[in-house]
Short mmCIF file of C-alpha atoms and ligand atoms in Angstrom, two decimals:
data_model
loop_
_atom_site.label_atom_id
_atom_site.label_comp_id
_atom_site.label_asym_id
_atom_site.label_seq_id
_atom_site.Cartn_x
_atom_site.Cartn_y
_atom_site.Cartn_z
CA MET A 225 16.05 148.98 159.75
CA THR A 226 18.79 146.42 160.38
CA LYS A 227 21.49 147.92 162.60
CA VAL A 228 25.08 146.96 161.99
CA LEU A 229 28.26 147.76 163.89
CA ILE A 230 31.62 147.50 162.13
CA THR A 231 34.65 147.96 164.37
CA GLY A 232 37.60 148.94 162.22
CA GLY A 233 35.12 150.10 159.59
CA ALA A 234 37.32 152.92 158.29
CA GLY A 235 40.07 150.47 157.38
CA PHE A 236 40.68 148.71 154.11
CA ILE A 237 38.34 145.71 154.40
CA GLY A 238 35.95 147.33 156.88
CA SER A 239 35.27 150.29 154.59
CA PHE A 240 34.41 148.00 151.67
CA LEU A 241 32.01 146.13 153.91
CA ALA A 242 30.50 149.43 155.07
CA HIS A 243 29.94 150.59 151.47
CA LYS A 244 28.19 147.34 150.61
CA LEU A 245 25.95 147.38 153.70
CA VAL A 246 24.95 151.01 153.17
CA LYS A 247 24.06 150.17 149.56
CA LEU A 248 21.82 147.39 150.90
CA GLY A 249 20.02 149.93 153.09
CA ARG A 250 21.49 148.95 156.46
CA ASP A 251 21.92 151.40 159.32
CA VAL A 252 25.71 151.27 159.74
CA THR A 253 27.75 152.43 162.73
CA ILE A 254 31.54 152.46 162.62
CA VAL A 255 33.99 152.58 165.52
CA ASP A 256 37.56 153.17 164.39
CA ASN A 257 40.46 154.97 166.05
CA LEU A 258 41.99 155.74 162.64
CA SER A 259 45.31 154.17 163.60
CA MET A 260 45.38 152.39 160.23
CA GLY A 261 41.98 153.33 158.82
CA ARG A 262 41.25 156.61 157.08
CA LYS A 263 38.24 158.83 157.39
CA GLU A 264 38.19 159.47 153.63
CA ASN A 265 37.49 155.74 153.09
CA ILE A 266 33.99 156.33 154.44
CA ASP A 267 33.43 160.04 153.70
CA ASP A 268 31.11 159.34 150.77
CA ILE A 269 28.68 157.04 152.62
CA ASP A 270 25.99 157.68 155.17
CA VAL A 271 27.20 156.04 158.38
CA THR A 272 27.40 156.99 162.04
CA PHE A 273 31.10 157.31 162.74
CA TYR A 274 32.86 157.31 166.10
CA GLN A 275 36.57 157.97 166.12
CA HIS A 276 37.18 155.87 169.16
CA ASP A 277 39.28 153.04 170.52
CA VAL A 278 37.60 149.66 171.00
CA CYS A 279 39.71 149.31 174.17
CA ASP A 280 37.54 151.97 175.82
CA HIS A 281 35.21 149.41 177.36
CA GLN A 282 32.90 151.99 178.93
CA PHE A 283 32.34 153.63 175.56
CA MET A 284 31.69 150.30 173.86
CA HIS A 285 29.24 149.19 176.55
CA GLU A 286 27.22 152.39 176.27
CA LEU A 287 27.14 152.12 172.49
CA LEU A 288 26.08 148.45 172.54
CA THR A 289 23.28 149.14 175.01
CA LYS A 290 22.08 152.28 173.25
CA ARG A 291 22.00 150.84 169.72
CA GLU A 292 21.14 147.15 170.23
CA PHE A 293 22.90 146.10 167.02
CA ASP A 294 21.61 143.21 164.95
CA TYR A 295 24.99 142.41 163.41
CA ILE A 296 28.49 143.07 164.71
CA TYR A 297 31.49 142.66 162.42
CA TYR A 298 34.62 142.80 164.54
CA LEU A 299 37.47 143.97 162.31
CA ALA A 300 39.26 146.38 164.65
CA ALA A 301 42.79 145.13 165.26
CA VAL A 302 46.43 146.05 165.25
CA SER A 303 47.03 144.31 161.97
CA SER A 304 50.80 144.50 161.88
CA VAL A 305 52.51 141.30 162.99
CA ALA A 306 55.75 143.24 163.50
CA ASP A 307 53.97 145.70 165.76
CA SER A 308 52.67 142.82 167.89
CA VAL A 309 56.23 141.55 168.31
CA GLU A 310 57.38 145.04 169.41
CA ARG A 311 54.43 145.77 171.72
CA PRO A 312 52.85 142.44 172.72
CA LEU A 313 50.87 143.75 175.68
CA GLU A 314 49.37 146.82 173.99
CA THR A 315 48.41 144.88 170.87
CA HIS A 316 46.95 142.12 173.05
CA GLU A 317 44.55 144.65 174.57
CA VAL A 318 43.19 145.44 171.13
CA ASN A 319 43.45 142.04 169.46
CA GLN A 320 42.09 139.97 172.31
CA GLU A 321 40.85 141.78 175.39
CA SER A 322 38.54 144.15 173.57
CA VAL A 323 36.94 141.19 171.78
CA VAL A 324 36.33 139.17 174.94
CA ASP A 325 35.02 142.25 176.72
CA THR A 326 32.49 142.85 173.93
CA LEU A 327 31.36 139.21 173.92
CA GLU A 328 31.07 139.20 177.69
CA TYR A 329 29.04 142.39 177.71
CA ILE A 330 26.65 140.99 175.09
CA ARG A 331 26.26 137.83 177.20
CA LYS A 332 25.74 139.59 180.51
CA GLN A 333 23.29 142.12 179.14
CA ASN A 334 21.50 139.55 177.02
CA LEU A 335 21.76 141.83 174.00
CA PRO A 336 19.61 140.58 171.12
CA ILE A 337 22.28 140.24 168.40
CA LYS A 338 21.64 138.18 165.29
CA ARG A 339 25.32 137.53 164.54
CA PHE A 340 28.74 138.40 165.95
CA LEU A 341 31.48 137.83 163.38
CA PHE A 342 35.14 137.96 164.39
CA THR A 343 37.88 138.33 161.80
CA SER A 344 40.88 136.12 162.43
CA SER A 345 43.82 135.39 160.15
CA ALA A 346 45.65 132.68 158.23
CA ALA A 347 48.52 133.58 160.60
CA VAL A 348 47.05 131.02 163.03
CA TYR A 349 48.25 128.19 160.75
CA GLY A 350 51.92 129.19 161.11
CA ASN A 351 54.52 127.23 159.21
CA LEU A 352 53.20 123.67 159.43
CA PRO A 353 53.19 121.38 156.39
CA ASP A 354 49.40 120.66 156.21
CA PHE A 355 48.36 121.80 152.75
CA PRO A 356 46.08 123.36 151.59
CA LYS A 357 44.95 124.80 154.89
CA GLN A 358 41.62 123.50 156.14
CA GLU A 359 39.79 125.03 159.04
CA ASP A 360 40.62 121.99 161.15
CA SER A 361 44.27 121.77 160.07
CA HIS A 362 46.77 122.04 162.91
CA VAL A 363 47.52 125.54 164.08
CA GLN A 364 50.81 127.07 165.11
CA PRO A 365 50.41 130.70 166.16
CA LEU A 366 53.99 131.99 166.15
CA THR A 367 53.63 135.67 167.08
CA PRO A 368 51.61 137.67 169.62
CA TYR A 369 49.39 138.72 166.70
CA ALA A 370 48.65 135.12 165.72
CA ILE A 371 48.21 134.02 169.34
CA ASP A 372 45.68 136.79 169.98
CA LYS A 373 43.83 136.12 166.73
CA TYR A 374 43.60 132.44 167.56
CA ALA A 375 42.53 133.02 171.16
CA SER A 376 39.89 135.59 170.17
CA GLU A 377 38.60 133.28 167.50
CA ARG A 378 38.28 130.48 170.08
CA PHE A 379 36.54 132.82 172.54
CA THR A 380 34.14 133.81 169.77
CA ILE A 381 33.29 130.20 168.98
CA ASP A 382 33.08 129.30 172.67
CA TYR A 383 30.67 132.10 173.43
CA GLY A 384 28.51 130.40 170.83
CA ASN A 385 28.95 126.89 172.20
CA LEU A 386 28.78 127.71 175.90
CA TYR A 387 26.27 130.54 176.02
CA GLY A 388 24.34 130.23 172.77
CA LEU A 389 25.47 133.50 171.21
CA PRO A 390 25.19 133.44 167.39
CA THR A 391 28.89 133.70 166.60
CA THR A 392 31.19 133.02 163.65
CA ALA A 393 34.87 133.58 162.92
CA VAL A 394 36.71 133.92 159.64
CA ARG A 395 40.37 133.52 158.76
CA PHE A 396 41.48 135.97 156.12
CA PHE A 397 44.20 134.96 153.70
CA ASN A 398 45.99 137.61 151.55
CA VAL A 399 43.33 140.21 150.88
CA TYR A 400 44.14 142.91 148.30
CA GLY A 401 42.40 145.79 146.58
CA PRO A 402 42.03 149.58 146.47
CA ARG A 403 42.41 151.57 149.70
CA GLN A 404 44.78 149.10 151.33
CA ASN A 405 47.25 151.23 153.23
CA PRO A 406 50.76 150.73 151.77
CA ASP A 407 52.64 152.80 154.33
CA SER A 408 54.21 150.11 156.47
CA PRO A 409 56.83 147.61 155.26
CA TYR A 410 54.41 144.97 156.57
CA SER A 411 51.44 146.27 154.57
CA GLY A 412 49.97 143.85 152.04
CA VAL A 413 52.53 143.21 149.35
CA LEU A 414 50.15 144.21 146.55
CA SER A 415 49.54 147.63 148.08
CA ILE A 416 53.31 148.13 148.17
CA ILE A 417 53.75 146.95 144.57
CA THR A 418 50.91 149.25 143.44
CA LYS A 419 52.59 152.20 145.11
CA CYS A 420 55.96 151.35 143.52
CA LEU A 421 54.34 151.03 140.08
CA LYS A 422 52.50 154.33 140.46
CA GLU A 423 55.50 156.24 141.71
CA ASN A 424 58.08 154.44 139.55
CA LYS A 425 59.95 153.34 142.65
CA PRO A 426 61.95 150.13 143.03
CA PHE A 427 60.28 147.23 144.81
CA THR A 428 62.22 145.14 147.33
CA LEU A 429 61.43 141.47 146.84
CA TYR A 430 62.27 139.39 149.90
CA GLY A 431 63.39 135.96 148.71
CA ASP A 432 63.39 134.78 145.10
CA GLY A 433 59.68 135.35 144.43
CA SER A 434 58.82 131.64 144.46
CA GLN A 435 56.82 132.01 147.71
CA THR A 436 53.13 131.45 147.02
CA ARG A 437 50.06 133.16 148.46
CA ASP A 438 46.31 132.77 148.18
CA PHE A 439 45.38 136.29 147.06
CA VAL A 440 41.72 137.21 147.39
CA TYR A 441 40.13 140.37 146.05
CA VAL A 442 38.41 142.54 148.65
CA ASP A 443 35.06 142.41 146.83
CA ASP A 444 35.02 138.62 147.17
CA VAL A 445 35.88 138.99 150.85
CA VAL A 446 32.87 141.26 151.41
CA ASN A 447 30.62 138.79 149.59
CA ALA A 448 32.00 135.96 151.71
CA LEU A 449 31.25 137.92 154.89
CA MET A 450 27.70 138.60 153.72
CA THR A 451 27.14 134.94 152.87
CA ILE A 452 28.53 133.78 156.21
CA SER A 453 26.55 136.21 158.33
CA LYS A 454 23.31 135.00 156.76
CA GLN A 455 23.88 131.48 158.11
CA SER A 456 22.04 130.46 161.20
CA ASN A 457 24.23 127.41 161.81
CA GLU A 458 26.27 126.55 164.89
CA PRO A 459 29.42 128.61 165.55
CA LYS A 460 32.02 127.87 162.89
CA VAL A 461 35.32 129.13 161.51
CA TYR A 462 35.63 129.78 157.78
CA ASN A 463 38.71 130.32 155.64
CA VAL A 464 38.15 133.39 153.50
CA ALA A 465 40.34 133.13 150.44
CA ASN A 466 40.25 132.52 146.73
CA GLY A 467 41.42 128.92 146.94
CA GLY A 468 44.23 129.54 144.44
CA GLU A 469 47.98 129.70 144.88
CA THR A 470 50.26 132.08 142.97
CA PRO A 471 54.01 132.63 143.23
CA LEU A 472 54.82 136.24 144.06
CA ILE A 473 57.03 136.65 140.99
CA ASP A 474 54.11 135.65 138.72
CA VAL A 475 51.88 138.20 140.42
CA ILE A 476 54.47 140.88 139.73
CA HIS A 477 54.71 139.96 136.04
CA THR A 478 50.92 139.88 135.64
CA TYR A 479 50.65 143.28 137.29
CA GLU A 480 53.36 144.70 135.02
CA LYS A 481 51.36 143.60 131.97
CA ILE A 482 48.15 145.07 133.33
CA SER A 483 49.68 148.41 134.26
CA GLY A 484 51.85 148.59 131.13
CA LYS A 485 54.77 149.49 133.39
CA GLN A 486 57.90 147.72 134.43
CA ILE A 487 58.91 147.49 138.02
CA LYS A 488 62.52 147.60 139.12
CA ILE A 489 63.04 144.70 141.51
CA LYS A 490 65.69 144.79 144.23
CA PHE A 491 66.20 141.29 145.57
CA ALA A 492 66.82 140.91 149.31
CA GLU A 493 67.13 138.05 151.82
CA SER A 494 63.87 136.29 152.75
CA ARG A 495 62.16 137.76 155.76
CA ASN A 496 62.58 135.97 159.04
CA GLY A 497 59.61 133.61 159.53
CA ASP A 498 58.25 134.18 156.03
CA ILE A 499 55.94 131.40 154.92
CA ASN A 500 56.96 129.59 151.77
CA LYS A 501 53.61 128.29 150.56
CA SER A 502 50.09 129.39 151.41
CA LYS A 503 46.78 128.23 150.03
CA ALA A 504 43.36 127.77 151.57
CA ASP A 505 40.87 124.99 151.19
CA ILE A 506 37.61 126.94 150.80
CA SER A 507 35.18 124.02 150.53
CA ARG A 508 33.44 124.99 153.76
CA LEU A 509 32.72 128.43 152.34
CA LYS A 510 31.59 126.95 149.03
CA GLU A 511 29.19 124.64 150.84
CA ILE A 512 27.18 127.65 151.97
CA GLY A 513 27.00 129.06 148.46
CA PHE A 514 30.08 131.26 148.08
CA GLU A 515 32.07 131.32 144.84
CA PRO A 516 34.98 133.70 144.28
CA HIS A 517 34.20 135.94 141.29
CA TRP A 518 37.52 137.70 140.90
CA SER A 519 40.48 136.01 139.25
CA LEU A 520 43.81 137.53 140.24
CA GLU A 521 44.06 139.14 136.82
CA ASP A 522 40.61 140.76 137.01
CA GLY A 523 41.22 141.89 140.56
CA LEU A 524 44.52 143.49 139.63
CA LYS A 525 42.90 145.20 136.62
CA ASN A 526 40.24 146.69 138.84
CA TYR A 527 42.82 147.72 141.42
CA TRP A 528 44.94 149.46 138.81
CA ASP A 529 41.91 151.14 137.14
CA TYR A 530 40.88 152.57 140.49
CA TYR A 531 44.14 154.51 140.68
CA ALA A 532 44.22 155.38 137.00
CA LYS A 533 40.81 157.06 137.42
CA LYS A 534 41.83 159.01 140.53
C1 LIG B 424 50.10 137.78 155.83
C2 LIG B 424 49.49 138.89 156.66
C3 LIG B 424 50.05 138.87 158.04
C4 LIG B 424 49.92 137.50 158.66
C5 LIG B 424 50.55 136.45 157.73
C6 LIG B 424 50.31 135.06 158.24
C7 LIG B 424 48.93 140.74 155.18
C8 LIG B 424 49.28 142.09 154.74
N1 LIG B 424 49.78 140.16 156.06
O1 LIG B 424 51.49 138.00 155.67
O2 LIG B 424 49.35 139.82 158.83
O3 LIG B 424 48.55 137.24 158.86
O4 LIG B 424 49.95 136.53 156.44
O5 LIG B 424 50.84 134.12 157.41
O6 LIG B 424 47.91 140.19 154.82
N2 LIG B 424 57.06 140.96 150.38
C9 LIG B 424 58.07 141.47 149.58
N3 LIG B 424 58.29 142.80 149.58
C10 LIG B 424 57.55 143.69 150.33
C11 LIG B 424 56.51 143.17 151.14
C12 LIG B 424 56.29 141.79 151.14
O7 LIG B 424 58.77 140.71 148.90
O8 LIG B 424 57.82 144.90 150.27
C13 LIG B 424 56.82 139.51 150.39
C14 LIG B 424 56.80 138.92 151.79
O9 LIG B 424 58.11 138.63 152.22
C15 LIG B 424 55.94 137.69 151.56
C16 LIG B 424 54.95 138.12 150.48
O10 LIG B 424 55.52 139.28 149.87
O11 LIG B 424 56.71 136.61 151.09
C17 LIG B 424 53.59 138.50 151.03
O12 LIG B 424 53.78 139.44 152.07
P1 LIG B 424 52.56 140.14 152.87
O13 LIG B 424 53.18 140.93 153.97
O14 LIG B 424 51.67 140.82 151.93
O15 LIG B 424 51.73 138.92 153.42
P2 LIG B 424 52.15 137.64 154.30
O16 LIG B 424 51.48 136.48 153.66
O17 LIG B 424 53.60 137.53 154.52
#
C-alpha cells in the first residue's frame, strides 16, 4: 500500500488532502501539533495521527526511517504572516529549519521517497508589478514568513537539482473552503466573512474592497496537488490558484446572494503592506492536465451548504 506522510495534515488544506488520499486507499500518516489544525478535521478518517511538532527532529527522523514513506506532503507551517513578524526566530524554525532537516535526513539516509512536495505561498511575490504572477516572475519576500517560504522552496528544488531527490514546490494563492480556521484576524478573509454571516456579526473591510485576489476552492487545490505529485519531471515550482481575479467587494456581494443574508460592513483603513492586485498565471499547472472545476460562485455555495447542513 502506498504510504503517505502529511505534515500539517489536521489543518484546513492538509485535512482535505488526507480525506482524498484515504478515499483512494492510501496509508496516511499525519504529524500535526494542532497549533492551527484541529483533531476533529480528521476524526472521521482512518489515518495514523501523531500530535507532534515537526521541529522535533529526533521524532521526525525515527518516523521517516520506520515508515519509509512513498510521498511526503509538507504543509506544516506557522501560517500567520503577523505571527512571523512578531516571532521571526521561532517561526523560522518551523517554516524553514524543519523542512531542510527533513530533506537532509532523506538525503543522508537515502530514503526511497517517490515525491517530496513543499507548500510555499504567493507571499513570495510581494508587491511587485509583474502581472499575472508567473512562477518565474520576480520575487520580493517582505516578511519572515515569505522569506522562509521562499528559502524552503529553493532548498526543496535544490535538493532535487543537486542530489536527485524527486522534489516539487507549490505556491498557494487564496485558498478557501470549509474547515478553514477563522479565529485569527489574519485568517483567510472568506473564513472570517462566513463566520460573520453565520453569527450575524459585522465584517471589517480593510480598504474600499477594490483589492483583488485569486480565490481557489480547496477541492481544486487537492486535485492540483494530486496532479503535481504524479509527475516524474525535474524539480519545479507551480502556482496553485484558480487563475481568476475578483475584487473583494464583489466576493462579498456574491456571498450575500448565496447565503440569502446581508452582511454589515464596517470600513477601515487598508492594512499595512496589503497587496492591491493578485492573480496567478496557471499555465504551468494546466500543461500537466489540471483544470480548476470550481467557480467562485460554486465554491461559495458549497462552503455555505457545509455550514447549513451542520
Ligand atoms: C494571503 C495569505 C498570507 C500571505 C499573503 C501574501 C491567507 C489567509 N493569507 O494574504 O498568508 O501569503 O496572501 O500575499 O491566505 N480582509 C478584510 N477583512 C478581514 C480580513 C481580511 O478586509 O477581516 C482583507 C485583507 O485586507 C485583504 C483581503 O481581505 O485585502 C484578503 O485577505 P487574506 O488575509 O485572506 O489574504 P491575503 O491575500 O491578504
